[in-house]
């Protein structure tokens, strides 16, 4: 389904209607809905907010843990005056897969719960009258889809998701659903890449449209003054005295793309774009040619009640907390986030490592403990691997197609903690990295995060990464508590090993952290106390500061978040620096002191 993933915007020639609100909703545990005609009307629905996950609203465990098919229904009206336009319905995310029916006709299917898709409906709607939109979703986990897991059936016949990952399997219409009306001839995509020379910025651009009429691009600065204009579907726009986008010092130009026929504007689309370059040179990560040091977090899209659902209020609170603490970056663990988060990161000048939903690529149970102890499970030798690779490549395509023009995105993280200790991972990830590199016009660095057992003597894929991202837990999962002095020795020893294995490559810590009870204080410290979380962080920072090729530190996690049940999870993962309701633990004040002291150019020569 190769359609435009442009963010839905109302412009002079485009219309967007938000279909969010209370929809009808029904579980379909027997998967009999299609046979029973639910495609026309749900027989016994309840009301359900869209966008949102469904799991945390309900009061019974079968509903919270529900795994299988579930259905949504709503109505929409398309005004007759839009007959000259192309009508579509855009799902910003439907997890983990969806079948879409309009007026009883099956019109689209999509696999993957974290990237948008648009369903053309012009040929199936009734103008000026209610149309029925019905979506059949499914949240089962499989070893040939991402995020990876399995679905088991309990003795009582109920299905249960068994994630190979450490976050709750929230699902549903997680992000906005919008009705779009575009001109028949319209802009479907654009790309930009930059060349800097002195105070000039050359913006190489390309615009894709559905027709052959003339295309113009006009650029305005933040004061609304036109600074450049160009015609043609591709070309180079030169901006004199360009104000570059920088870390925590954002500047966004408005690019207005138009299709014109003589003096008539046929279509118009605009985007706010920051001009900057990103590259890796030696052990440096360069933004506009200057070395940057990443300070921040691995995050989740997670909040109480709405689960993984789009939550603009929480997005705003998270950015305010990240600014307060002195962070300048985050990773979209472990899946592409809502588009509005990247828009805010563009505006606030945050560096984003944009991650595909390729998590759980190691056979594991019980919050993945099995994988963390390094028992090889030859994950990439399974008969499901070819289909998994196909779904993985498609997900990367959609991720880069959606996010490629965001200034904030400085790297693509193509997988989280895959089992790279098995030779079979090499051909798999060679294809994954090659595919990603073929898709990004800005050729950003590509990476994956390395599981704690994938040490320099065991990992087979490190050379594929432009930046090596380490998820390490010495002092927590191994050598925790009073053994933290050993943990420091092991951490230093591993970094000495990486220095030999991958000389001249930048490394960063994409995860390091300790579960911490926000109520627990202990003197001296014990694990789970706030004092221990701080001790743990101080040890890591002592080590980071003694290796010049460590160019970033992203604590796991920004906030406590929900996971599946397990003896290692007390109502979720508590490695947050903030609680799930976004209040600081003691370590937040320690981090704030460190990060306000460390410049964004820390360790630049
Ligand atoms: N890494 C030993 C992936 C995250 C988990 C984190 C944890 C693991 C650590 C792997 O999604 O939450 O256990 O806290």
XYZ file of C-alpha atoms in Angstrom, residues 6-602:
597
model
C 2.214 13.076 4.743
C 0.817 14.409 8.017
C -2.855 15.383 7.507
C -3.133 19.168 7.269
C -6.003 21.478 6.286
C -4.726 23.957 3.698
C -6.215 26.191 0.984
C -6.992 23.062 -1.066
C -7.090 20.253 1.518
C -9.644 19.338 4.151
C -9.157 17.179 7.269
C -11.856 16.018 9.713
C -10.890 14.305 12.980
C -13.036 11.211 13.463
C -11.936 10.780 17.087
C -14.420 10.452 19.921
C -16.544 7.628 21.353
C -16.747 4.751 18.881
C -18.547 1.400 19.214
C -16.295 -1.515 20.287
C -16.635 -5.270 20.652
C -14.313 -8.179 21.394
C -14.511 -11.134 18.978
C -12.880 -14.018 20.893
C -14.278 -16.624 18.487
C -12.985 -14.659 15.460
C -16.466 -15.122 13.973
C -17.260 -11.451 13.411
C -16.731 -11.450 9.645
C -18.874 -14.560 9.195
C -21.580 -13.066 11.386
C -21.793 -9.789 9.460
C -20.068 -7.483 11.915
C -18.671 -5.783 8.831
C -22.034 -4.007 8.545
C -22.798 -3.385 12.216
C -21.496 -4.559 15.582
C -24.175 -6.682 17.337
C -23.537 -5.807 21.000
C -20.988 -3.023 21.246
C -19.814 -0.928 24.171
C -18.476 2.609 23.794
C -14.714 3.105 23.470
C -12.611 6.275 23.143
C -10.570 6.661 19.941
C -7.642 7.275 19.924
C -6.553 5.104 22.866
C -5.552 1.609 23.954
C -8.513 -0.310 25.369
C -6.823 -2.350 28.148
C -6.819 0.053 31.094
C -10.435 1.239 30.920
C -12.045 -2.057 31.794
C -12.467 -3.587 35.240
C -12.162 -7.313 34.491
C -8.896 -9.148 33.841
C -10.187 -10.961 30.717
C -10.721 -7.579 29.059
C -7.408 -6.099 30.137
C -5.497 -9.148 28.941
C -7.725 -9.700 25.878
C -5.805 -11.088 22.912
C -7.363 -11.736 19.502
C -9.760 -9.931 17.158
C -11.649 -6.836 18.289
C -13.814 -4.428 16.346
C -14.524 -0.695 16.185
C -17.455 1.080 14.476
C -18.272 4.685 13.750
C -20.130 6.815 11.200
C -18.895 9.663 9.030
C -20.501 12.052 6.518
C -18.715 13.443 3.465
C -20.188 16.742 2.176
C -21.236 16.732 -1.478
C -19.152 19.829 -2.133
C -16.082 17.552 -1.859
C -17.135 15.482 -4.933
C -14.171 16.918 -6.866
C -11.725 15.619 -4.238
C -10.112 12.316 -3.359
C -11.538 11.109 -0.067
C -9.454 8.972 2.268
C -9.423 7.745 5.854
C -6.021 7.986 7.553
C -5.147 5.791 10.515
C -2.120 7.218 12.335
C -1.726 3.823 14.054
C -3.830 0.679 14.485
C -2.115 -1.974 16.613
C -1.072 -4.475 15.695
C -2.986 -5.058 12.448
C -6.253 -3.862 10.927
C -8.864 -4.700 8.315
C -10.993 -1.735 7.209
C -14.614 -1.953 6.013
C -16.706 0.955 4.698
C -20.445 0.393 4.200
C -19.776 -3.324 4.556
C -17.036 -3.529 1.902
C -13.536 -4.725 2.874
C -11.269 -2.044 1.445
C -7.880 -2.282 3.146
C -5.595 -4.251 5.415
C -2.484 -3.084 7.267
C 0.150 -4.958 9.261
C 2.040 -3.028 11.962
C 0.743 -0.970 14.835
C 2.982 2.112 14.839
C 2.966 3.646 11.356
C 0.164 5.368 9.423
C -1.844 4.128 6.479
C -4.469 5.805 4.305
C -7.520 4.045 2.889
C -9.010 5.580 -0.309
C -12.835 5.590 0.050
C -14.120 7.839 -2.789
C -15.594 4.869 -4.663
C -17.468 3.335 -1.716
C -19.025 6.295 0.125
C -22.475 7.864 -0.081
C -22.220 11.648 -0.301
C -24.103 13.831 2.190
C -25.259 10.794 4.188
C -23.899 8.647 7.048
C -21.284 6.065 6.023
C -20.347 3.176 8.291
C -16.659 2.707 9.075
C -15.797 -0.599 10.720
C -12.264 -1.665 11.692
C -11.314 -5.182 12.720
C -8.108 -5.111 14.761
C -5.973 -7.891 16.148
C -3.283 -7.759 18.856
C -1.895 -11.285 18.734
C 1.885 -11.601 18.865
C 3.768 -13.856 16.465
C 7.394 -14.712 15.742
C 7.049 -13.505 12.154
C 5.753 -10.006 13.019
C 7.074 -7.084 15.013
C 6.975 -6.493 17.941
C 7.852 -10.138 18.442
C 6.238 -12.631 20.804
C 3.844 -15.538 20.760
C 0.195 -16.063 21.599
C -0.696 -19.025 23.743
C -4.079 -20.528 24.620
C -4.808 -21.117 28.289
C -6.527 -24.228 29.599
C -9.778 -22.253 29.724
C -9.508 -21.589 25.991
C -8.649 -17.900 26.319
C -5.763 -16.546 24.263
C -2.871 -14.760 25.958
C -0.108 -12.658 24.437
C 3.383 -13.645 25.563
C 5.665 -10.760 24.579
C 9.373 -11.260 23.982
C 9.615 -7.634 25.089
C 9.236 -5.700 28.309
C 6.210 -3.480 27.828
C 2.487 -4.114 28.067
C 0.928 -5.311 24.818
C -1.406 -2.318 24.579
C -3.375 -2.265 21.327
C -6.216 -0.628 19.450
C -6.727 2.531 17.397
C -3.878 4.160 19.294
C -3.590 7.394 17.329
C -5.925 9.791 15.475
C -8.215 8.604 12.667
C -8.935 11.382 10.168
C -11.097 11.870 7.082
C -9.054 13.565 4.361
C -10.194 15.341 1.177
C -7.392 16.086 -1.293
C -7.455 17.529 -4.828
C -7.470 14.805 -7.503
C -3.994 16.016 -8.482
C -2.089 16.348 -5.240
C 1.318 16.222 -3.570
C 2.031 12.733 -2.219
C 5.503 13.191 -0.744
C 8.579 15.372 -0.645
C 12.149 14.956 0.504
C 14.846 17.431 1.480
C 18.562 17.101 2.052
C 21.071 19.771 2.910
C 24.458 21.067 1.897
C 26.036 23.816 4.011
C 28.605 26.231 2.674
C 29.569 29.154 4.834
C 26.345 30.937 5.777
C 24.514 29.453 2.776
C 22.303 26.379 2.928
C 21.579 24.485 -0.264
C 18.354 22.498 0.098
C 18.148 19.707 -2.466
C 14.477 18.806 -2.773
C 12.165 16.497 -4.656
C 8.359 16.629 -4.710
C 6.172 13.672 -5.734
C 2.701 14.422 -7.146
C -0.080 12.467 -8.852
C 0.028 14.602 -12.007
C 2.167 16.694 -14.296
C 1.203 20.282 -13.506
C 3.794 22.783 -12.346
C 5.201 22.528 -8.815
C 6.546 25.467 -6.828
C 8.309 25.579 -3.470
C 8.309 28.764 -1.397
C 10.294 29.099 1.831
C 9.399 31.471 4.688
C 11.439 32.229 7.784
C 10.022 32.297 11.317
C 9.053 35.942 10.880
C 6.931 34.927 7.870
C 9.274 36.584 5.381
C 9.784 34.773 2.064
C 13.462 33.813 1.833
C 13.486 31.623 -1.286
C 11.304 30.225 -4.047
C 11.824 27.664 -6.788
C 9.720 25.879 -9.391
C 10.070 22.296 -10.576
C 9.474 18.893 -8.966
C 13.093 18.780 -7.950
C 15.891 21.241 -7.619
C 18.141 23.115 -5.221
C 16.952 26.026 -3.110
C 19.678 28.298 -1.803
C 19.017 30.100 1.463
C 21.487 32.868 2.252
C 22.334 33.564 5.901
C 20.496 30.373 6.745
C 19.573 29.981 10.413
C 20.434 26.360 11.101
C 18.446 24.034 13.329
C 20.518 23.090 16.356
C 20.262 20.987 19.464
C 18.040 22.844 21.943
C 18.254 25.843 19.606
C 15.623 25.081 16.965
C 14.808 27.205 13.951
C 12.098 26.077 11.554
C 11.446 27.354 8.057
C 8.016 26.904 6.526
C 8.227 25.148 3.161
C 5.059 25.677 1.089
C 4.641 23.217 -1.773
C 2.076 24.019 -4.470
C 0.794 22.497 -7.690
C -0.388 25.238 -10.024
C -2.065 25.378 -13.406
C -1.518 28.892 -14.735
C -2.718 31.158 -11.948
C -4.789 28.462 -10.245
C -3.505 26.682 -7.165
C -4.497 23.023 -7.484
C -2.936 21.699 -4.285
C -1.015 23.199 -1.402
C 0.872 21.473 1.420
C 3.258 23.010 3.933
C 5.717 21.669 6.508
C 7.957 23.235 9.156
C 11.510 22.120 8.453
C 14.789 22.596 10.309
C 17.909 22.819 8.184
C 20.789 20.824 9.627
C 23.276 18.125 8.692
C 24.016 14.939 10.618
C 26.997 12.686 10.132
C 29.399 10.378 11.930
C 33.079 11.178 11.528
C 35.517 9.026 13.470
C 34.154 8.760 16.991
C 32.171 11.994 16.633
C 28.471 12.455 15.998
C 28.337 15.759 14.121
C 25.400 18.150 13.894
C 26.140 20.906 11.373
C 29.752 19.749 11.491
C 30.058 20.117 15.268
C 30.347 17.242 17.731
C 27.308 16.654 19.952
C 26.910 14.610 23.132
C 23.507 13.000 23.685
C 21.959 13.367 27.145
C 18.543 11.922 27.763
C 16.401 8.853 27.876
C 14.936 5.793 26.431
C 11.211 6.479 26.634
C 7.881 4.773 26.024
C 4.534 6.050 24.835
C 2.876 5.020 28.067
C 0.501 6.623 30.519
C -2.093 5.490 32.982
C -5.556 4.708 31.606
C -4.824 5.602 27.961
C -1.980 3.066 27.888
C -0.106 3.554 24.586
C -2.814 5.842 23.251
C -2.054 9.278 21.851
C -1.894 11.623 24.829
C -0.917 15.206 23.901
C -1.093 16.356 27.519
C 1.484 13.741 28.549
C 3.618 14.578 25.503
C 3.737 18.201 26.655
C 4.547 17.225 30.262
C 7.351 14.902 29.068
C 9.019 17.638 27.032
C 8.771 20.087 29.918
C 10.411 17.537 32.226
C 13.143 16.778 29.682
C 13.877 20.489 29.350
C 13.849 20.871 33.137
C 16.353 18.040 33.628
C 18.749 19.287 30.948
C 18.211 16.465 28.448
C 18.770 17.040 24.730
C 17.702 13.714 23.224
C 15.617 10.569 23.476
C 15.137 7.248 21.717
C 11.637 6.267 20.587
C 11.861 2.902 22.373
C 10.658 0.478 21.131
C 8.530 1.615 18.166
C 7.848 4.750 16.081
C 6.024 7.337 18.215
C 3.105 9.640 17.378
C 3.965 12.184 14.680
C 3.144 15.045 17.041
C 6.095 13.999 19.245
C 8.550 14.525 16.389
C 6.874 17.856 15.581
C 7.451 18.949 19.180
C 11.030 17.641 19.105
C 11.625 19.670 15.914
C 10.261 22.737 17.644
C 12.151 22.191 20.934
C 15.452 21.146 19.347
C 15.669 17.588 20.704
C 17.754 14.901 18.991
C 15.746 11.752 18.334
C 16.928 8.219 17.671
C 13.934 6.889 15.746
C 13.330 3.190 16.411
C 11.394 0.636 14.408
C 9.114 -1.705 16.351
C 11.700 -4.475 15.920
C 11.847 -5.568 19.537
C 11.771 -9.021 21.084
C 14.059 -10.618 18.485
C 15.240 -13.165 21.022
C 13.245 -16.085 22.334
C 12.435 -15.204 25.886
C 9.950 -15.663 28.657
C 9.169 -14.020 31.948
C 10.090 -10.460 30.968
C 12.747 -11.877 28.620
C 14.905 -13.163 31.491
C 15.884 -16.205 29.396
C 17.437 -13.983 26.725
C 19.212 -11.756 29.190
C 21.200 -14.705 30.517
C 22.739 -15.229 27.090
C 21.345 -18.728 26.452
C 21.608 -18.821 22.622
C 18.228 -19.485 21.034
C 19.237 -19.166 17.332
C 16.400 -16.713 16.925
C 17.161 -15.905 13.263
C 17.216 -19.557 12.201
C 13.505 -20.099 12.679
C 11.184 -21.003 9.794
C 9.370 -17.738 10.611
C 12.501 -15.652 9.918
C 11.855 -14.945 6.189
C 8.377 -13.553 6.914
C 9.724 -11.658 9.931
C 12.355 -10.061 7.705
C 9.680 -9.011 5.180
C 7.558 -7.387 7.877
C 10.662 -5.776 9.379
C 11.717 -4.265 6.033
C 8.190 -2.941 5.407
C 8.088 -1.381 8.871
C 11.427 0.355 8.227
C 10.133 1.603 4.880
C 7.072 3.143 6.553
C 9.162 4.579 9.400
C 11.599 6.354 7.076
C 8.869 7.392 4.597
C 6.960 8.992 7.487
C 9.831 10.623 9.440
C 12.550 11.392 6.867
C 12.030 15.168 6.861
C 12.151 15.736 10.625
C 15.214 17.730 11.688
C 15.038 16.046 15.120
C 15.624 12.555 13.696
C 19.390 12.070 13.686
C 19.605 8.265 13.495
C 17.517 5.191 12.716
C 17.516 2.404 15.290
C 16.639 -0.690 13.294
C 16.168 -3.125 16.177
C 16.264 -3.256 19.956
C 18.399 -5.980 21.575
C 18.216 -8.550 18.787
C 20.069 -11.806 19.334
C 23.210 -10.778 17.445
C 25.352 -13.434 19.134
C 24.273 -16.011 16.553
C 25.871 -16.061 13.073
C 22.396 -16.188 11.507
C 21.857 -12.580 12.596
C 24.498 -11.339 10.148
C 22.710 -12.000 6.815
C 19.446 -10.854 8.391
C 20.795 -7.502 9.543
C 22.918 -6.959 6.451
C 19.611 -6.826 4.538
C 17.964 -4.633 7.179
C 20.771 -2.068 7.264
C 21.147 -2.002 3.470
C 17.399 -1.423 3.096
C 17.335 1.459 5.576
C 20.345 3.101 3.955
C 18.686 2.854 0.539
C 15.614 4.730 1.768
C 16.902 7.772 3.670
C 17.661 10.752 1.395
C 19.640 12.322 4.240
C 21.709 9.128 4.802
C 21.462 9.404 8.576
C 23.478 7.017 10.765
C 21.882 3.593 11.318
C 22.184 1.575 14.499
C 20.676 -1.141 16.673
C 20.817 -1.488 20.441
C 22.990 -4.241 21.776
C 21.645 -6.667 24.389
C 23.757 -6.974 27.520
C 24.921 -10.484 26.546
C 26.214 -9.320 23.141
C 29.678 -8.443 24.392
C 32.581 -7.566 22.046
C 33.716 -11.202 21.961
C 30.186 -12.462 21.112
C 28.342 -9.882 19.012
C 28.432 -10.675 15.266
C 26.815 -7.488 13.935
C 28.638 -4.529 15.535
C 30.369 -3.529 12.306
C 26.989 -2.857 10.656
C 26.211 0.020 13.036
C 27.378 3.578 12.371
C 26.920 4.327 16.081
C 27.122 1.455 18.549
C 24.314 1.640 21.105
C 24.801 -0.372 24.275
C 22.043 -1.468 26.652
C 23.981 -2.456 29.768
C 22.891 -3.434 33.279
C 26.010 -4.267 35.278
C 24.937 -3.259 38.760
C 21.368 -4.367 38.180
C 20.764 -7.657 36.372
C 24.312 -8.704 37.157
C 26.597 -7.648 40.030
C 23.924 -5.564 41.698
C 23.878 -3.981 45.161
C 27.049 -4.379 47.211
C 28.710 -6.002 44.137
C 28.508 -2.663 42.286
C 32.272 -2.297 42.614
C 32.591 -5.477 40.534
C 29.969 -4.094 38.171
C 32.228 -1.107 37.501
C 35.179 -3.403 36.784
C 33.077 -5.451 34.338
C 31.689 -2.334 32.648
C 35.158 -0.854 32.191
C 36.462 -4.199 30.959
C 33.727 -4.446 28.330
C 34.419 -0.946 27.060
C 38.111 -1.786 26.750
C 36.973 -4.746 24.634
C 34.823 -2.534 22.398
C 37.694 -0.088 22.008
C 39.707 -2.913 20.450
C 36.799 -4.430 18.458
C 35.460 -1.199 16.952
C 38.154 1.477 17.082
C 37.139 4.829 15.610
C 33.382 4.286 16.031
C 31.170 6.372 18.324
C 29.445 4.500 21.121
C 26.577 5.556 23.318
C 24.600 3.989 26.108
C 21.016 3.650 24.928
C 20.037 1.950 28.183
C 21.392 1.824 31.713
C 19.178 1.942 34.772
C 17.901 0.441 37.992
C 14.381 -0.309 39.166
C 13.559 2.152 41.935
C 10.678 2.459 44.380
C 9.716 6.146 44.464
C 8.844 5.769 48.177
C 11.951 3.880 49.280
C 14.885 5.595 50.976
C 17.694 3.607 52.604
C 20.936 4.688 54.238
C 23.120 2.943 53.304
C 21.467 2.126 49.996
C 19.867 -1.130 48.954
C 18.704 -2.099 45.457
C 15.305 -0.575 44.652
C 16.056 2.419 46.894
C 16.385 5.901 45.444
C 19.859 6.114 46.905
C 20.880 3.043 44.902
C 19.501 4.440 41.637
C 21.714 7.476 42.123
C 24.737 5.365 43.104
C 24.223 3.260 39.983
C 24.032 6.334 37.721
C 27.087 7.909 39.329
C 29.086 4.744 38.666
C 28.067 4.682 34.992
C 28.877 8.342 34.535
C 32.304 7.884 36.158
C 32.988 5.192 33.541
C 31.490 7.122 30.596
C 33.613 10.152 31.424
C 36.775 8.073 31.193
C 36.180 6.807 27.630
C 36.292 9.490 24.941
C 34.409 7.387 22.379
C 31.265 7.362 24.557
C 29.206 10.101 22.906
C 25.855 9.708 24.578
C 24.014 8.624 27.688
C 20.322 7.778 27.595
C 19.021 6.483 30.903
C 16.487 3.648 30.978
C 13.830 4.843 31.436
C 12.408 8.377 31.402
C 9.397 7.218 33.447
C 8.009 4.065 35.054
C 5.896 2.171 32.549
C 3.488 -0.748 32.334
C 4.678 -4.260 31.415
C 3.249 -7.748 31.477
C 2.919 -9.450 34.830
C 5.975 -11.222 36.224
C 7.919 -11.783 39.388
C 10.399 -9.148 38.251
C 7.768 -6.508 37.589
C 5.829 -4.762 40.366
C 2.928 -3.347 38.374
C 5.368 -2.530 35.584
C 8.971 -1.505 35.139
C 10.217 0.996 37.729
C 13.518 2.111 36.199
C 11.984 5.501 35.579
C 13.712 8.686 36.659
C 10.158 9.948 36.889
C 7.166 8.054 38.197
C 4.458 6.988 35.769
C 2.469 10.087 36.763
C 5.532 12.149 35.875
C 6.854 13.180 39.278
C 10.636 13.172 39.944
C 12.456 10.522 41.913
C 15.551 11.674 43.812
C 17.866 10.753 40.935
C 16.152 13.357 38.720
C 17.820 16.113 40.745
C 21.213 14.391 40.468
C 20.796 14.056 36.680
C 19.684 17.676 36.390
C 22.904 18.808 38.082
C 25.029 16.619 35.778
C 23.280 17.436 32.540
C 23.110 21.183 33.154
C 26.866 21.044 33.689
C 27.571 18.950 30.568
C 27.347 21.068 27.418
C 25.710 19.706 24.287
C 29.265 19.631 22.909
C 30.697 17.604 25.835
